[in-house]
Amino acid sequence: MSPVSTRWLRFAGLAIMAVWLAGCSQFTGDNRHMVPLPKAAVERLAAIGSSPKAPMLVRIYKESSELEVWKQTTTGKYALFKTYAICTWSGALGPKIREGDMQSPEGFYDVSPGLMNPKSAYYLSFNTGFPNKFDRSLGRTGSNLMVHGDCKSVGCYAMTDGQIKEIYALARETFSGGNRNFQVQMFPFRMTDANMAKHASSPHIAFWTNLKQGADIFENTRVPPAWDVCEQRYVFNRNDPTTQPLDPNGACPPIQSSAAMAYF
């Protein structure tokens, strides 16, 4: 066989292998984190006065197993984009305390691009950011507390693969719009007065009352509150935590105006 023929066969073999490998990659979903938003999702965003690149908020409710995605609209306020049924979560109502307690967390968290996991063993995922400075101030421990696919949970919030694919795409597009993070609010239940009264005897009621303060701000304003931690509790819209973070174990600053009193 001539040298030219040998080189041609080698090239053809490499080309065939490249096609085969590309096919395997596509089959295993290596680019699933880059799947475009469905046309229906883009149309729904437009219908509520939002867009894929607009800021985003996630709210989670354990008791009803619901995850909500909210998006900022052209008014500056947020509107509900969609409610997803959580496939499963683990533990009981109440906060996560320590590594291995099998509890899904509760609280206020910020998800940045570095917490996104496109190569998750659970289809796709993002880390909630637990433990945050509130959790650390109380010595709470845990790692890799995620919202992910695969419908299995050992302390996480598990969605179906189809759901997390859309939620992940929404987050990806939010970041592509220049947003540095999106807020995740995780609650034991919808923070209504009726539900608070129903669970008034719980040992977690003081913690939930604190969470309700932030939940109520969003209900009243449709704008996610800026959160920080002082005196080992959450405070909301008290200051800008990105420029003047509070000491989580130190004294809380005074409320600046009577208008803010309704929210603390």
CSV table of C-alpha atoms in Angstrom, one decimal:
chain,number,residue,atom,x,y,z
A,1,MET,CA,0.0,0.0,0.0
A,2,SER,CA,1.3,3.4,-0.9
A,3,PRO,CA,2.2,6.0,1.7
A,4,VAL,CA,-0.6,8.2,0.4
A,5,SER,CA,-3.2,5.4,0.8
A,6,THR,CA,-1.9,4.7,4.3
A,7,ARG,CA,-2.3,8.3,5.3
A,8,TRP,CA,-5.8,8.5,3.8
A,9,LEU,CA,-6.9,5.4,5.7
A,10,ARG,CA,-5.5,6.8,9.0
A,11,PHE,CA,-7.3,10.0,8.4
A,12,ALA,CA,-10.6,8.3,7.6
A,13,GLY,CA,-10.2,6.1,10.8
A,14,LEU,CA,-9.7,9.2,12.9
A,15,ALA,CA,-12.7,10.9,11.3
A,16,ILE,CA,-14.9,8.0,12.0
A,17,MET,CA,-13.7,7.8,15.6
A,18,ALA,CA,-14.3,11.5,16.1
A,19,VAL,CA,-17.9,11.2,14.8
A,20,TRP,CA,-18.4,8.2,17.1
A,21,LEU,CA,-17.1,10.1,20.1
A,22,ALA,CA,-19.2,13.1,19.3
A,23,GLY,CA,-22.2,10.8,19.2
A,24,CYS,CA,-21.4,9.4,22.6
A,25,SER,CA,-21.0,12.9,24.0
A,26,GLN,CA,-24.3,13.9,22.7
A,27,PHE,CA,-25.9,10.8,24.0
A,28,THR,CA,-24.5,11.2,27.5
A,29,GLY,CA,-25.7,14.8,27.7
A,30,ASP,CA,-22.3,16.6,28.1
A,31,ASN,CA,-23.8,19.8,26.8
A,32,ARG,CA,-27.1,19.5,28.8
A,33,HIS,CA,-26.1,22.7,30.8
A,34,MET,CA,-26.2,24.7,27.6
A,35,VAL,CA,-29.6,23.5,26.4
A,36,PRO,CA,-31.6,26.6,25.3
A,37,LEU,CA,-34.7,27.6,27.2
A,38,PRO,CA,-37.8,26.1,25.6
A,39,LYS,CA,-39.8,28.4,23.4
A,40,ALA,CA,-42.8,28.2,25.8
A,41,ALA,CA,-40.6,29.4,28.7
A,42,VAL,CA,-39.3,32.4,26.7
A,43,GLU,CA,-42.9,33.2,25.7
A,44,ARG,CA,-44.0,32.9,29.4
A,45,LEU,CA,-41.3,35.3,30.4
A,46,ALA,CA,-42.4,37.9,27.8
A,47,ALA,CA,-46.0,37.5,29.0
A,48,ILE,CA,-45.1,38.5,32.6
A,49,GLY,CA,-43.0,41.4,31.4
A,50,SER,CA,-39.6,39.8,31.9
A,51,SER,CA,-36.8,38.2,29.9
A,52,PRO,CA,-34.3,35.4,30.2
A,53,LYS,CA,-31.5,37.7,31.3
A,54,ALA,CA,-33.5,39.5,34.0
A,55,PRO,CA,-32.8,38.9,37.7
A,56,MET,CA,-34.2,35.8,39.3
A,57,LEU,CA,-35.5,34.6,42.7
A,58,VAL,CA,-36.1,31.0,43.9
A,59,ARG,CA,-38.5,30.2,46.8
A,60,ILE,CA,-38.9,26.7,48.2
A,61,TYR,CA,-41.6,25.4,50.5
A,62,LYS,CA,-41.0,22.0,52.2
A,63,GLU,CA,-44.5,21.2,53.5
A,64,SER,CA,-46.1,21.6,50.1
A,65,SER,CA,-43.0,20.4,48.1
A,66,GLU,CA,-43.0,23.4,45.8
A,67,LEU,CA,-40.2,25.4,44.2
A,68,GLU,CA,-41.1,28.7,42.7
A,69,VAL,CA,-39.0,30.7,40.2
A,70,TRP,CA,-39.7,34.4,40.1
A,71,LYS,CA,-38.3,36.9,37.6
A,72,GLN,CA,-37.9,40.7,37.7
A,73,THR,CA,-40.2,42.5,35.3
A,74,THR,CA,-39.8,45.8,33.5
A,75,THR,CA,-41.6,47.4,36.5
A,76,GLY,CA,-38.6,46.5,38.8
A,77,LYS,CA,-40.9,44.1,40.8
A,78,TYR,CA,-40.9,40.4,40.5
A,79,ALA,CA,-43.6,38.2,39.0
A,80,LEU,CA,-44.1,34.4,39.4
A,81,PHE,CA,-42.7,32.6,36.3
A,82,LYS,CA,-43.5,29.0,37.3
A,83,THR,CA,-44.1,26.6,40.2
A,84,TYR,CA,-42.4,23.3,40.1
A,85,ALA,CA,-43.4,20.2,42.2
A,86,ILE,CA,-40.3,19.1,44.2
A,87,CYS,CA,-39.7,15.5,43.5
A,88,THR,CA,-38.3,14.8,47.0
A,89,TRP,CA,-36.5,16.4,49.9
A,90,SER,CA,-35.2,14.8,53.1
A,91,GLY,CA,-35.7,15.2,56.8
A,92,ALA,CA,-38.4,17.1,58.5
A,93,LEU,CA,-39.6,20.7,58.9
A,94,GLY,CA,-36.9,22.7,60.5
A,95,PRO,CA,-33.3,23.9,59.8
A,96,LYS,CA,-30.3,21.8,58.9
A,97,ILE,CA,-28.0,21.5,62.0
A,98,ARG,CA,-25.1,19.3,61.3
A,99,GLU,CA,-23.4,17.3,58.6
A,100,GLY,CA,-25.2,13.9,58.1
A,101,ASP,CA,-28.5,14.8,59.8
A,102,MET,CA,-30.3,14.3,56.5
A,103,GLN,CA,-32.0,17.6,56.8
A,104,SER,CA,-32.7,19.8,53.8
A,105,PRO,CA,-31.8,23.4,54.8
A,106,GLU,CA,-34.0,26.4,55.4
A,107,GLY,CA,-33.0,30.1,55.3
A,108,PHE,CA,-31.9,32.8,52.9
A,109,TYR,CA,-29.0,32.1,50.5
A,110,ASP,CA,-27.3,33.7,47.5
A,111,VAL,CA,-26.3,31.5,44.5
A,112,SER,CA,-23.4,32.8,42.4
A,113,PRO,CA,-22.1,31.3,39.1
A,114,GLY,CA,-19.4,29.4,41.0
A,115,LEU,CA,-22.1,27.4,42.8
A,116,MET,CA,-23.5,26.1,39.5
A,117,ASN,CA,-22.6,22.4,38.7
A,118,PRO,CA,-22.9,21.5,35.0
A,119,LYS,CA,-21.2,18.1,35.6
A,120,SER,CA,-23.4,16.9,38.5
A,121,ALA,CA,-23.9,13.2,39.1
A,122,TYR,CA,-27.6,14.2,39.6
A,123,TYR,CA,-28.1,15.4,36.0
A,124,LEU,CA,-27.6,19.2,36.8
A,125,SER,CA,-27.4,21.0,40.0
A,126,PHE,CA,-26.6,24.2,41.9
A,127,ASN,CA,-25.3,24.5,45.4
A,128,THR,CA,-27.6,26.5,47.8
A,129,GLY,CA,-24.6,28.0,49.6
A,130,PHE,CA,-25.2,26.3,52.9
A,131,PRO,CA,-23.7,27.0,55.4
A,132,ASN,CA,-24.1,30.8,55.1
A,133,LYS,CA,-22.9,33.3,57.7
A,134,PHE,CA,-26.1,32.7,59.8
A,135,ASP,CA,-25.5,28.9,59.9
A,136,ARG,CA,-21.8,29.4,60.7
A,137,SER,CA,-22.6,31.8,63.5
A,138,LEU,CA,-24.5,28.9,65.2
A,139,GLY,CA,-21.9,26.3,64.4
A,140,ARG,CA,-24.1,24.5,61.9
A,141,THR,CA,-22.3,22.2,59.5
A,142,GLY,CA,-23.0,20.6,56.2
A,143,SER,CA,-21.7,20.4,52.6
A,144,ASN,CA,-23.0,20.0,49.0
A,145,LEU,CA,-26.6,21.0,49.8
A,146,MET,CA,-28.0,21.2,46.3
A,147,VAL,CA,-31.0,21.7,44.2
A,148,HIS,CA,-30.5,18.9,41.6
A,149,GLY,CA,-32.2,16.3,39.4
A,150,ASP,CA,-32.4,12.6,39.6
A,151,CYS,CA,-35.3,12.6,42.2
A,152,LYS,CA,-33.1,11.4,45.1
A,153,SER,CA,-32.3,13.4,48.2
A,154,VAL,CA,-29.9,13.0,51.2
A,155,GLY,CA,-30.3,16.5,52.4
A,156,CYS,CA,-31.0,18.3,49.1
A,157,TYR,CA,-34.0,19.4,47.1
A,158,ALA,CA,-34.4,16.9,44.2
A,159,MET,CA,-36.3,17.8,41.1
A,160,THR,CA,-37.0,15.7,38.0
A,161,ASP,CA,-34.3,15.9,35.3
A,162,GLY,CA,-36.6,17.9,33.0
A,163,GLN,CA,-37.4,20.4,35.7
A,164,ILE,CA,-33.8,21.0,36.7
A,165,LYS,CA,-32.8,21.4,33.1
A,166,GLU,CA,-35.2,24.3,32.8
A,167,ILE,CA,-34.3,25.8,36.2
A,168,TYR,CA,-30.6,25.5,35.4
A,169,ALA,CA,-31.1,27.2,32.0
A,170,LEU,CA,-33.1,30.1,33.7
A,171,ALA,CA,-30.2,30.6,36.2
A,172,ARG,CA,-27.6,30.4,33.4
A,173,GLU,CA,-29.4,33.1,31.4
A,174,THR,CA,-29.8,35.2,34.5
A,175,PHE,CA,-26.0,35.2,35.0
A,176,SER,CA,-25.5,35.9,31.3
A,177,GLY,CA,-27.5,39.1,31.8
A,178,GLY,CA,-24.7,40.3,34.2
A,179,ASN,CA,-26.4,39.4,37.5
A,180,ARG,CA,-23.9,38.3,40.1
A,181,ASN,CA,-26.2,36.0,42.0
A,182,PHE,CA,-29.8,35.1,42.6
A,183,GLN,CA,-31.5,34.7,46.0
A,184,VAL,CA,-32.9,31.4,47.2
A,185,GLN,CA,-35.4,31.5,50.1
A,186,MET,CA,-36.1,28.1,51.7
A,187,PHE,CA,-39.0,27.9,54.0
A,188,PRO,CA,-40.7,25.1,56.0
A,189,PHE,CA,-44.1,26.1,54.7
A,190,ARG,CA,-45.8,29.1,53.2
A,191,MET,CA,-45.2,31.8,55.9
A,192,THR,CA,-48.8,32.7,56.5
A,193,ASP,CA,-50.2,33.7,59.9
A,194,ALA,CA,-52.4,30.6,59.9
A,195,ASN,CA,-49.4,28.3,59.3
A,196,MET,CA,-47.4,30.1,62.0
A,197,ALA,CA,-50.2,29.5,64.4
A,198,LYS,CA,-50.5,25.9,63.4
A,199,HIS,CA,-46.8,25.3,64.2
A,200,ALA,CA,-46.6,27.6,67.2
A,201,SER,CA,-45.5,24.8,69.5
A,202,SER,CA,-42.5,23.8,67.4
A,203,PRO,CA,-39.1,24.3,68.9
A,204,HIS,CA,-38.2,26.1,65.7
A,205,ILE,CA,-40.9,28.8,66.0
A,206,ALA,CA,-38.4,31.6,66.8
A,207,PHE,CA,-36.3,30.7,63.8
A,208,TRP,CA,-39.4,30.6,61.6
A,209,THR,CA,-40.6,33.9,62.9
A,210,ASN,CA,-37.3,35.4,61.9
A,211,LEU,CA,-37.6,33.9,58.4
A,212,LYS,CA,-41.2,35.2,58.1
A,213,GLN,CA,-39.8,38.8,58.4
A,214,GLY,CA,-37.9,38.4,55.2
A,215,ALA,CA,-40.8,36.5,53.5
A,216,ASP,CA,-43.2,39.2,54.4
A,217,ILE,CA,-41.0,41.9,52.9
A,218,PHE,CA,-41.2,40.1,49.6
A,219,GLU,CA,-44.9,39.5,49.9
A,220,ASN,CA,-45.4,43.3,50.5
A,221,THR,CA,-43.0,44.7,48.0
A,222,ARG,CA,-42.4,41.9,45.4
A,223,VAL,CA,-38.7,42.8,45.7
A,224,PRO,CA,-36.3,40.3,47.3
A,225,PRO,CA,-34.9,41.8,50.6
A,226,ALA,CA,-31.2,42.2,51.1
A,227,TRP,CA,-30.3,40.0,54.0
A,228,ASP,CA,-27.5,40.0,56.5
A,229,VAL,CA,-26.8,38.5,59.9
A,230,CYS,CA,-26.2,40.1,63.3
A,231,GLU,CA,-26.9,38.9,66.9
A,232,GLN,CA,-27.1,35.4,65.3
A,233,ARG,CA,-30.3,36.2,63.4
A,234,TYR,CA,-31.3,37.4,60.0
A,235,VAL,CA,-31.9,41.1,59.4
A,236,PHE,CA,-33.4,42.4,56.2
A,237,ASN,CA,-32.8,45.7,54.2
A,238,ARG,CA,-30.8,46.9,57.2
A,239,ASN,CA,-27.7,47.7,55.2
A,240,ASP,CA,-25.8,46.7,52.1
A,241,PRO,CA,-24.0,43.4,53.0
A,242,THR,CA,-21.8,43.6,49.9
A,243,THR,CA,-20.1,46.8,51.2
A,244,GLN,CA,-20.7,46.8,54.9
A,245,PRO,CA,-21.2,43.2,56.1
A,246,LEU,CA,-22.4,42.9,59.7
A,247,ASP,CA,-20.8,40.9,62.4
A,248,PRO,CA,-23.0,37.8,62.7
A,249,ASN,CA,-22.3,37.7,66.5
A,250,GLY,CA,-22.3,41.4,67.0
A,251,ALA,CA,-25.0,43.9,67.8
A,252,CYS,CA,-27.5,44.8,65.1
A,253,PRO,CA,-27.5,48.4,63.8
A,254,PRO,CA,-30.5,50.6,64.5
A,255,ILE,CA,-33.4,50.7,62.1
A,256,GLN,CA,-32.9,53.8,60.0
A,257,SER,CA,-36.5,54.9,59.3
A,258,SER,CA,-40.0,54.4,60.6
A,259,ALA,CA,-41.0,53.2,57.2
A,260,ALA,CA,-38.7,50.2,57.7
A,261,MET,CA,-40.3,49.3,61.0
A,262,ALA,CA,-43.1,47.4,59.3
A,263,TYR,CA,-40.5,45.0,58.0
A,264,PHE,CA,-38.5,44.0,61.1
